[in-house]
PDB file of C-alpha atoms in Angstrom:
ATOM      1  CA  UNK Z 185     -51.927  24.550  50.744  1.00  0.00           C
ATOM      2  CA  UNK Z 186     -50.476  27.395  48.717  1.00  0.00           C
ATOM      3  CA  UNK Z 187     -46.811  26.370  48.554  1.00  0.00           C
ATOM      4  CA  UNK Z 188     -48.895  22.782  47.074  1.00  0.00           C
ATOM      5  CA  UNK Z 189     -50.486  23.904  44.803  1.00  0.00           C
ATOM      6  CA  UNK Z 190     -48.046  26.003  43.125  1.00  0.00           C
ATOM      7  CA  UNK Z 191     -46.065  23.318  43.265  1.00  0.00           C
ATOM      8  CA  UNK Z 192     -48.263  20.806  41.564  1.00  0.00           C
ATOM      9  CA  UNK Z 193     -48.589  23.663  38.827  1.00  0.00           C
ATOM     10  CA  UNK Z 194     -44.790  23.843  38.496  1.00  0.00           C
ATOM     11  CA  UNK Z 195     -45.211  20.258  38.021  1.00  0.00           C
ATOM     12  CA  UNK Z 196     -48.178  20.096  35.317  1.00  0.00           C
ATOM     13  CA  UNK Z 197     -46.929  23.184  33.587  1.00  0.00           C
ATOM     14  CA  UNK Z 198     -43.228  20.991  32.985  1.00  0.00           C
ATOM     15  CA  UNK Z 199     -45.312  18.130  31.981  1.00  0.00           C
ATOM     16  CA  UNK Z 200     -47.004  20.040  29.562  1.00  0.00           C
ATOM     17  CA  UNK Z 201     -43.869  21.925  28.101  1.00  0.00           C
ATOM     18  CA  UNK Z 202     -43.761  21.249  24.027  1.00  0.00           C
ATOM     19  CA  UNK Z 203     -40.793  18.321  23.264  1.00  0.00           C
ATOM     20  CA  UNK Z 204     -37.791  19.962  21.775  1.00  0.00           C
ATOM     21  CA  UNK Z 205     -38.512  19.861  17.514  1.00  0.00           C
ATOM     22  CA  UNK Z 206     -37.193  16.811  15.827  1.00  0.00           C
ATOM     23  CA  UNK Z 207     -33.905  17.362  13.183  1.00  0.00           C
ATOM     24  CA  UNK Z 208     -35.193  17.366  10.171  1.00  0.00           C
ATOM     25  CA  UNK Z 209     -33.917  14.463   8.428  1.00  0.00           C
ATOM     26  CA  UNK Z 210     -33.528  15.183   4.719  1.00  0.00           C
ATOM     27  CA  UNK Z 211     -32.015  18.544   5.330  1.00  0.00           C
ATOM     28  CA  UNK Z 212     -29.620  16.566   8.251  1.00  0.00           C
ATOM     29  CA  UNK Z 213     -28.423  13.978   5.998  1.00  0.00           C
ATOM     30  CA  UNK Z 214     -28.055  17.181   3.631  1.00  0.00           C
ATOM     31  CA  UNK Z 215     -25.071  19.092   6.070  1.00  0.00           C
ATOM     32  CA  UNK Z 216     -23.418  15.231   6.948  1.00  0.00           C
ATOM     33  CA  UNK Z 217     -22.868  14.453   3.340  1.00  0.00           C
ATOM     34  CA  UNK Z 218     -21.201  18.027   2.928  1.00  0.00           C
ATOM     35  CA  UNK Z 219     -19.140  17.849   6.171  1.00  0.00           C
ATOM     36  CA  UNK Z 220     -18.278  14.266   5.157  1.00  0.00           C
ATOM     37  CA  UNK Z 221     -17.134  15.338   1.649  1.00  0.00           C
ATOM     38  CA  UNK Z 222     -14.574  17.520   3.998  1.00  0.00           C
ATOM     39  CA  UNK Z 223     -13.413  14.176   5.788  1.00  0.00           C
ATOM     40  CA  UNK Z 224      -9.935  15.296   4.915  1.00  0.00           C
ATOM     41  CA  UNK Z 225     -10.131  16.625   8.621  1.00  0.00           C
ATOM     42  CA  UNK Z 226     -11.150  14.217  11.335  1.00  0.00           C
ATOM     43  CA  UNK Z 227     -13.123  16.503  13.320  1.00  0.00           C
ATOM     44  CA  UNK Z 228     -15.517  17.287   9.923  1.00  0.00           C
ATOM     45  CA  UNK Z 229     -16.217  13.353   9.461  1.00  0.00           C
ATOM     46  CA  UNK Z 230     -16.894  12.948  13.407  1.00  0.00           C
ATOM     47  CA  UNK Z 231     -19.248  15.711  12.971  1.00  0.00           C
ATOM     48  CA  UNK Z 232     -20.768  13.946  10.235  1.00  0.00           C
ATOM     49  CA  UNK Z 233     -21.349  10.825  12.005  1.00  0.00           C
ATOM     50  CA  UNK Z 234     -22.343  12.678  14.813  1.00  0.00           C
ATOM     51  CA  UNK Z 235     -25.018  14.477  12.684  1.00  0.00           C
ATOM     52  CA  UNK Z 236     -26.288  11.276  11.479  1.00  0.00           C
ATOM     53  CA  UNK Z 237     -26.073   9.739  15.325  1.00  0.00           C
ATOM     54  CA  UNK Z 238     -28.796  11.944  15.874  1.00  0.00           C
ATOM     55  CA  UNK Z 239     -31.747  11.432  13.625  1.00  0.00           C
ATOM     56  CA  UNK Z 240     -30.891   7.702  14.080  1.00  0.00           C
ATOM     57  CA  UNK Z 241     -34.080   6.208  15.991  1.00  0.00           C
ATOM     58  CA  UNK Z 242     -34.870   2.820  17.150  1.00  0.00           C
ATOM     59  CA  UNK Z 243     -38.487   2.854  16.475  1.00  0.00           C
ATOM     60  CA  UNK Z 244     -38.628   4.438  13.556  1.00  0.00           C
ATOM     61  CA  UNK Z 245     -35.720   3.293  11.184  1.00  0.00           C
ATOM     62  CA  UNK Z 246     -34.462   5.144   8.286  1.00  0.00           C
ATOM     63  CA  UNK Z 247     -33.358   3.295   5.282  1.00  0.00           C
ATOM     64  CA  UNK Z 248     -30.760   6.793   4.095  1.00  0.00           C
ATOM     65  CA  UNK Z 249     -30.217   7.247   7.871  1.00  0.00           C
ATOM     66  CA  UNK Z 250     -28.522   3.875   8.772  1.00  0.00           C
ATOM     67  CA  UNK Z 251     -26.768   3.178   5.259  1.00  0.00           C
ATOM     68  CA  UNK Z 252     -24.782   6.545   5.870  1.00  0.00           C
ATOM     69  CA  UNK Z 253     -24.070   5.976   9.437  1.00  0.00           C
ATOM     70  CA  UNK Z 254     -22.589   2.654   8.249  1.00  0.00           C
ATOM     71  CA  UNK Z 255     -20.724   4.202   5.717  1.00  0.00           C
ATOM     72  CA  UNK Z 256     -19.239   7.004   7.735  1.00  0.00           C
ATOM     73  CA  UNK Z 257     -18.552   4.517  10.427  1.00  0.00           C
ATOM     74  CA  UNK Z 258     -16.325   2.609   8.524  1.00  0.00           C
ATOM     75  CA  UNK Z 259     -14.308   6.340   7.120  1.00  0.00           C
ATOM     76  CA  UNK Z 260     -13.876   7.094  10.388  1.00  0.00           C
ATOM     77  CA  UNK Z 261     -13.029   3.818  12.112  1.00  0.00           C
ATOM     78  CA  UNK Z 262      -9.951   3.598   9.053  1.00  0.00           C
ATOM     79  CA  UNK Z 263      -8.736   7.357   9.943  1.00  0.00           C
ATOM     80  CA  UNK Z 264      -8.743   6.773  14.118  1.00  0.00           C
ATOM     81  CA  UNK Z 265      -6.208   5.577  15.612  1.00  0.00           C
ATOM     82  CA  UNK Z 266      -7.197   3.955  19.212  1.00  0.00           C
ATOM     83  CA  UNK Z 267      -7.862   0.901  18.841  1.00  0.00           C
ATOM     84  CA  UNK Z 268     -10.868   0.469  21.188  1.00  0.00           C
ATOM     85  CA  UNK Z 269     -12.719   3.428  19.246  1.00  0.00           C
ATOM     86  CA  UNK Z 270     -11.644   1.925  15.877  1.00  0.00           C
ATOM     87  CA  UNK Z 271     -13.494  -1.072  17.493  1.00  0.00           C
ATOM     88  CA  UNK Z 272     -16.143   0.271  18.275  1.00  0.00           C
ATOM     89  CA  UNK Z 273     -16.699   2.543  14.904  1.00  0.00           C
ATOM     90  CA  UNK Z 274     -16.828  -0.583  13.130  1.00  0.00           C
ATOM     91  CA  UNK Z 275     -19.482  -2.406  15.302  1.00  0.00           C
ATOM     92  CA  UNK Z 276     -21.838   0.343  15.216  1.00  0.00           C
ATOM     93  CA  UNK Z 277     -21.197   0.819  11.642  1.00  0.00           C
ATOM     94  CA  UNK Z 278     -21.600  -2.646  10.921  1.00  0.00           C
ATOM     95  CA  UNK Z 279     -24.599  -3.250  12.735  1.00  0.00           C
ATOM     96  CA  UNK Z 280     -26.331  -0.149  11.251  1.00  0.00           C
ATOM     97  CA  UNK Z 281     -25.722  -1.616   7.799  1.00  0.00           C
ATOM     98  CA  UNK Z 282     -26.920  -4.749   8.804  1.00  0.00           C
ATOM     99  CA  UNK Z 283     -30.443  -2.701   9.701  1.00  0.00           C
ATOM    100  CA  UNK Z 284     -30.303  -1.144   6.734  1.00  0.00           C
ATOM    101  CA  UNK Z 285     -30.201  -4.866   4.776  1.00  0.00           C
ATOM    102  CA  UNK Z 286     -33.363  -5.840   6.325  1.00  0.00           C
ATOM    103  CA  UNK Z 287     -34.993  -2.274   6.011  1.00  0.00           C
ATOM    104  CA  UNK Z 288     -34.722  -2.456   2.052  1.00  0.00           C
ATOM    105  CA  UNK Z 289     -32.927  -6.091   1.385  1.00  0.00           C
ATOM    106  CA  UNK Z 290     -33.539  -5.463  -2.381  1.00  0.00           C
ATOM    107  CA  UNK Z 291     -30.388  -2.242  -2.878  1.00  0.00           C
ATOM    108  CA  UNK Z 292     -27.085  -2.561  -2.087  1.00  0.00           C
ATOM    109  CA  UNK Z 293     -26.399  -0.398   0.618  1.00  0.00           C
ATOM    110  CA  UNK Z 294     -26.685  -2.042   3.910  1.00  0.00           C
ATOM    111  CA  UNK Z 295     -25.183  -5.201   2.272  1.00  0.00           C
ATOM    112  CA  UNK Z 296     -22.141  -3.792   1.604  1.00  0.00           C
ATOM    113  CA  UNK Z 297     -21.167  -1.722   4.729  1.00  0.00           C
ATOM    114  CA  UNK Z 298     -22.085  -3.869   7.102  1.00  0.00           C
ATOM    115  CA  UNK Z 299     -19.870  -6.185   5.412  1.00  0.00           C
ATOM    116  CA  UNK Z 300     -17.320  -3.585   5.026  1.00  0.00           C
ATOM    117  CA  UNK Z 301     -17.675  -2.739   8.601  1.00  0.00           C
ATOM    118  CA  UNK Z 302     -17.354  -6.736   9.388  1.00  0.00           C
ATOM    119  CA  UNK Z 303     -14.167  -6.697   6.866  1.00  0.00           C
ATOM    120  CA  UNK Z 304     -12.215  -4.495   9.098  1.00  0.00           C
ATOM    121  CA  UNK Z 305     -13.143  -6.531  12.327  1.00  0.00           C
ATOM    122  CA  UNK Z 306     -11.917  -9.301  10.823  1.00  0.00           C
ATOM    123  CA  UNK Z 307      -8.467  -7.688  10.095  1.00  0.00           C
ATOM    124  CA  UNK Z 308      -8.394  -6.105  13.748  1.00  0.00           C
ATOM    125  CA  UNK Z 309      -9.092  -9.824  15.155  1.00  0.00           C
ATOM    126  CA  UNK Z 310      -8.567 -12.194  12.638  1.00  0.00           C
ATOM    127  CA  UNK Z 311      -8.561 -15.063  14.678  1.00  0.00           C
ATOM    128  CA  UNK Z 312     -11.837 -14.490  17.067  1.00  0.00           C
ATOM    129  CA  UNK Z 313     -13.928 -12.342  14.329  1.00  0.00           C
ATOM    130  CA  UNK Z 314     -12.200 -13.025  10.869  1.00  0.00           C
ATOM    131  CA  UNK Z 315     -12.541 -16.618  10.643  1.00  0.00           C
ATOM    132  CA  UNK Z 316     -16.097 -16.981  12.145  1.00  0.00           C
ATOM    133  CA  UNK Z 317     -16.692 -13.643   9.565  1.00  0.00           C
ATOM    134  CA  UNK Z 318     -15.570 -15.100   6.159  1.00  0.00           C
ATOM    135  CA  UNK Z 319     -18.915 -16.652   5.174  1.00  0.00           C
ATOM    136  CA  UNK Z 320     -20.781 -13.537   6.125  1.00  0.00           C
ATOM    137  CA  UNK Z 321     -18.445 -11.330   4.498  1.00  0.00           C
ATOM    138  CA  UNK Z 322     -18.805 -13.061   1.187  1.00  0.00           C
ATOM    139  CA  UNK Z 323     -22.152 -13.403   1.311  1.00  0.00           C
ATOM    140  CA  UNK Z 324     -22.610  -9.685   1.753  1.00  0.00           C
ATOM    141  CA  UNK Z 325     -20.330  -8.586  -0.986  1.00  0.00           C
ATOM    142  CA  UNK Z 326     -21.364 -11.572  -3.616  1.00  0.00           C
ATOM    143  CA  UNK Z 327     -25.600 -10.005  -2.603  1.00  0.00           C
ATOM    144  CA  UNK Z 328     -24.048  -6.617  -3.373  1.00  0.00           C
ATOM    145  CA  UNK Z 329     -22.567  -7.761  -6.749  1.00  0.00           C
ATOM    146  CA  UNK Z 330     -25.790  -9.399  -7.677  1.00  0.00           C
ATOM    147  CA  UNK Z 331     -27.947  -6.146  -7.080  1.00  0.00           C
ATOM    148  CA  UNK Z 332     -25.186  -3.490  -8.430  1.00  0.00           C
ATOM    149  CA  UNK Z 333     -21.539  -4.860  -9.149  1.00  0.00           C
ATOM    150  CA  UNK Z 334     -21.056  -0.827  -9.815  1.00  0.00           C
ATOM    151  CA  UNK Z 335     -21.943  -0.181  -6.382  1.00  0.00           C
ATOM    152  CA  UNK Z 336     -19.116   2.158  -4.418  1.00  0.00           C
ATOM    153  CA  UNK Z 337     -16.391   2.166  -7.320  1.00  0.00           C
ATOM    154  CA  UNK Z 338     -17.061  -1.717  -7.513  1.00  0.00           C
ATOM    155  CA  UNK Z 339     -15.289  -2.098  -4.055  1.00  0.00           C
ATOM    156  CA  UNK Z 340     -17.556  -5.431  -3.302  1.00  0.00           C
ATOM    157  CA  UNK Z 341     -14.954  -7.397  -5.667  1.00  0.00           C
ATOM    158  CA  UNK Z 342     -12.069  -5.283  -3.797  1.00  0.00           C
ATOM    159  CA  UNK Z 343     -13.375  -6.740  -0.644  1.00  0.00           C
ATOM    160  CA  UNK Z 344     -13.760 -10.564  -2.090  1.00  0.00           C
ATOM    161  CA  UNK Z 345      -9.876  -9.706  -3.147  1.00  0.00           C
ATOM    162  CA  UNK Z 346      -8.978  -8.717   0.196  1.00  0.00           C
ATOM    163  CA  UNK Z 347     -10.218 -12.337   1.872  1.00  0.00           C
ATOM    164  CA  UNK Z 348      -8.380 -14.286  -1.052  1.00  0.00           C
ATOM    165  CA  UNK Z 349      -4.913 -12.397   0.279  1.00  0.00           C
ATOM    166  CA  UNK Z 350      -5.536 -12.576   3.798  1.00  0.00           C
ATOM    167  CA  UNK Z 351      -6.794 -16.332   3.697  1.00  0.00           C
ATOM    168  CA  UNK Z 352      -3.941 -17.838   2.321  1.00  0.00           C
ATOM    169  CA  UNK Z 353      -2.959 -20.061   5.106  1.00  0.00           C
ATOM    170  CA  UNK Z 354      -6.542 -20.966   4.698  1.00  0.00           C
ATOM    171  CA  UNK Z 355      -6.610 -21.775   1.441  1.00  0.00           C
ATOM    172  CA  UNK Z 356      -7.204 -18.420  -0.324  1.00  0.00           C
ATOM    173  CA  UNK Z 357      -5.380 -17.320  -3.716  1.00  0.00           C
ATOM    174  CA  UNK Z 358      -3.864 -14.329  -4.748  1.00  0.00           C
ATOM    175  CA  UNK Z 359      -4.454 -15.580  -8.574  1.00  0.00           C
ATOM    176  CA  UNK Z 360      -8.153 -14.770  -7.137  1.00  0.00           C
ATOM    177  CA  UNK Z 361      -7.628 -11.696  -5.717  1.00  0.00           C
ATOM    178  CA  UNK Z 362      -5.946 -10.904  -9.321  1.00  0.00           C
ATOM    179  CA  UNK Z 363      -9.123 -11.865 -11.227  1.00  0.00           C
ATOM    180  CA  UNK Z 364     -11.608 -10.528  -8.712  1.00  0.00           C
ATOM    181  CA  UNK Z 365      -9.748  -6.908  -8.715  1.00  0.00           C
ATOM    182  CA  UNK Z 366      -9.395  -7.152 -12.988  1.00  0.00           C
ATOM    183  CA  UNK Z 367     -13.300  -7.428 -12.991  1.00  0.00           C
ATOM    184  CA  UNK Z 368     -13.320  -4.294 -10.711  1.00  0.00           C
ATOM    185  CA  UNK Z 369     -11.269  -2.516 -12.977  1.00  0.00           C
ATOM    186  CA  UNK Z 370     -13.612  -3.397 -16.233  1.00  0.00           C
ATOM    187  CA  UNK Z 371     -16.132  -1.813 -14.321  1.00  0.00           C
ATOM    188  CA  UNK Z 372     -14.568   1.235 -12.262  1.00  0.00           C
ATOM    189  CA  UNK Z 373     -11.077   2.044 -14.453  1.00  0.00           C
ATOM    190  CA  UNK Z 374     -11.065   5.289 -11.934  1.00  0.00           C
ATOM    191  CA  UNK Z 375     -10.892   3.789  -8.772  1.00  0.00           C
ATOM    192  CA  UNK Z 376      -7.144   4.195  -7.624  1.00  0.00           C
ATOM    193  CA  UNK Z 377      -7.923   1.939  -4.265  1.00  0.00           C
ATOM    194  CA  UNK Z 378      -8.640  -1.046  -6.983  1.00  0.00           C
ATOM    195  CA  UNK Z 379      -5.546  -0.033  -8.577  1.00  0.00           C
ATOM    196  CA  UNK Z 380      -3.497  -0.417  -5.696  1.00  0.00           C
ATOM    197  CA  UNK Z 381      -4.733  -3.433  -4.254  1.00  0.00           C
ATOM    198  CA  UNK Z 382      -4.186  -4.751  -8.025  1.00  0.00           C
ATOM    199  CA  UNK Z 383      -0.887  -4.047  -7.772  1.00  0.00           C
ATOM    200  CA  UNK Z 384      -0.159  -5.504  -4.650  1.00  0.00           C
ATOM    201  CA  UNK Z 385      -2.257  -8.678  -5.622  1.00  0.00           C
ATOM    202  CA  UNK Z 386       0.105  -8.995  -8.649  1.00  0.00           C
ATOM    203  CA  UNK Z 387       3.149  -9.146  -6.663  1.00  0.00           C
ATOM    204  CA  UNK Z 388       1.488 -12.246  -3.860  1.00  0.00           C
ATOM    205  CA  UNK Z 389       0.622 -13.496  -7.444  1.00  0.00           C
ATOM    206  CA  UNK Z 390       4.527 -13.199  -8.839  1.00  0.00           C
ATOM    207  CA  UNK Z 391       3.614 -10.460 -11.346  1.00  0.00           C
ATOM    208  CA  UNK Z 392       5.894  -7.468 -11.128  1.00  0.00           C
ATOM    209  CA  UNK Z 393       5.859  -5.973 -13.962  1.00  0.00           C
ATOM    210  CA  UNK Z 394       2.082  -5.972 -13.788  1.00  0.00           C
ATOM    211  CA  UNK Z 395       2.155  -4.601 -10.637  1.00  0.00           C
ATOM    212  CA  UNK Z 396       4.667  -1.835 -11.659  1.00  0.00           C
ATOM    213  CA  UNK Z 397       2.075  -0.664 -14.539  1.00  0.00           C
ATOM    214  CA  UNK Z 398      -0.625  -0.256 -12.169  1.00  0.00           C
ATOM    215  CA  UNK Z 399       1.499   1.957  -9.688  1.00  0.00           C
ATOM    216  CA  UNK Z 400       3.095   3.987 -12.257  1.00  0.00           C
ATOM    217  CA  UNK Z 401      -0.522   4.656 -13.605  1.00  0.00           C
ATOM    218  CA  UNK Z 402      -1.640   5.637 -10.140  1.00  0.00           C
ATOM    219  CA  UNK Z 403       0.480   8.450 -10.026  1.00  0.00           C
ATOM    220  CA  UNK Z 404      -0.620   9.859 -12.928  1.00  0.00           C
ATOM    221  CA  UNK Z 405      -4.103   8.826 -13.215  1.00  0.00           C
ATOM    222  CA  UNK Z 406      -6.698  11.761 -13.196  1.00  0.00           C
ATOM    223  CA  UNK Z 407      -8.825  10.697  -9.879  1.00  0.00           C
ATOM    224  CA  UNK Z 408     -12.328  10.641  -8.931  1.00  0.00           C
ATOM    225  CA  UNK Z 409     -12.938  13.956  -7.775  1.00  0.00           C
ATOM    226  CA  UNK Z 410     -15.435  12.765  -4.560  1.00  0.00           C
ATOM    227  CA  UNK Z 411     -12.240  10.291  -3.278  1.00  0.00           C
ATOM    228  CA  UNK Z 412      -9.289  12.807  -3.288  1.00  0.00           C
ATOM    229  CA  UNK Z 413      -8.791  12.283  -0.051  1.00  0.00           C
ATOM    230  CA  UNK Z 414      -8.203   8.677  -0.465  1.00  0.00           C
ATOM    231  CA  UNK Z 415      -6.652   9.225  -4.007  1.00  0.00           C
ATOM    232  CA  UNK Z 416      -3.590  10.815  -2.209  1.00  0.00           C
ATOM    233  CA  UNK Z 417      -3.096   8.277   0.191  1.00  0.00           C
ATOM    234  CA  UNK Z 418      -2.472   5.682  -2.496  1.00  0.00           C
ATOM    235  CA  UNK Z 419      -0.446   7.686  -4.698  1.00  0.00           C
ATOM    236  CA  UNK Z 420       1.477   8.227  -1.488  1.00  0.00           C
ATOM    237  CA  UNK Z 421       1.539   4.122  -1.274  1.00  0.00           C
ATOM    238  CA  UNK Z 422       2.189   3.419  -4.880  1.00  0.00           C
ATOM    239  CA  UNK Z 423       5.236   5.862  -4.644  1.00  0.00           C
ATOM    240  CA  UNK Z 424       6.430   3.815  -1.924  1.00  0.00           C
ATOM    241  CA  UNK Z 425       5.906   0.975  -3.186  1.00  0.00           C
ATOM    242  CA  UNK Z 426       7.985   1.563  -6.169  1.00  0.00           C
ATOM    243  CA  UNK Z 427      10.852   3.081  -4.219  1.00  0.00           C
ATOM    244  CA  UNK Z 428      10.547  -0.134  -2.414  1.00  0.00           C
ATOM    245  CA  UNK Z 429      10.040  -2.877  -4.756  1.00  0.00           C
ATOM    246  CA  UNK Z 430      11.409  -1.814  -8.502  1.00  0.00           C
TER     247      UNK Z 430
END
């Protein structure tokens, strides 16, 4: 009877332990952003995701919580190289956007990275995600224009420019692509990414020495100090795109 009821206290004592404290969630979403600002090195933007990963909950959804893990989805899912992660990066970070749509339809957040997130599926599959995807992508990236054309360095009209090049067979136009991108850059003159997709837009489009302007003025350009890590990888790209082309 002893060893019993010991045991049953053993038992109702564990039942009764306090839960382990909750993250706080403002001061989480605090140490991702500055681990993701150091996404330079892998490890810091898994740790960032991770961070997010876990004041993510189901029955309780976070507006700040699932934009973010969208958005450092889709910075990770670029930088990985395994194809089945990159995969999977995207899907998670396109499905949290897609919460984060419904969560606060009106801002542009979860509109544009789960269409971002979608974007890159479509490239890793284009025949069993990207043309079923088009539509969806469009719509996501036209909503985002209507609520804040500004939003992300005004990547939604990068994104529109992307489909118009990698459509073609389909029908899309890299005299499009030109014109979406051109609006981008009357918005966002210090986005380098728009810069370089310009560039390569003008020469699908047959205009080099457009294209030559925009990659010389990449390489000089002063860059937007929270994207240096991108900045370098298309200065690296314009340089070899000049060696390459002119």
């Amino acid at each position: 009877m002893c060893l019993l009821t010991a045991c049953s206290r053993d038992s109702a004592a564990e039942n009764t332990a306090p839960a382990p404290p909750k993250r706080d969630v403002a001061a989480t979403l605090a140490q991702a952003d500055q681990l993701f600002a150091q996404r330079d090195d892998v490890d810091k933007l898994k740790q960032a995701r991770q961070l997010i990963g876990q004041v993510r909950d189901a029955n309780n959804r976070n507006f700040d919580v699932e934009w973010r893990f969208g958005k450092f989805s889709l910075f990770l899912g670029e930088k990985l190289t395994d194809e089945g992660q990159k995969q999977k990066a995207f899907e998670e970070g396109r499905d949290a956007g897609k919460i984060a749509s419904r969560i606060e339809p009106d801002k542009p957040d979860g509109h544009f990275w789960y269409g971002a997130n979608l974007a890159e599926l479509a490239k890793m599959s284009p025949v069993t995600v990207g043309y079923n995807s088009v539509d969806d992508i469009r719509e996501a990236m036209n909503t985002v224009i209507k609520i804040d054309p500004s939003y992300q360095g005004a990547s939604a009209y990068d994104i529109l420019a992307e489909i118009e090049l990698n459509t073609r067979l389909f029908g899309g136009k890299a005299s499009k692509a030109v014109e979406y991108l051109e609006k981008a850059l009357d918005i966002q003159k210090n986005n380098s990414n728009l810069r370089l997709h310009l560039a390569q837009a003008y020469l699908d489009d047959d205009q080099p020495e457009k294209a030559k302007q925009q990659l010389e003025y990449i390489t000089k350009m002063q860059p937007d100090p929270e994207y240096l890590p991108e900045h370098k990888q298309n200065v690296a790209e314009a340089k070899k795109l000049l060696a390459s082309r002119f």
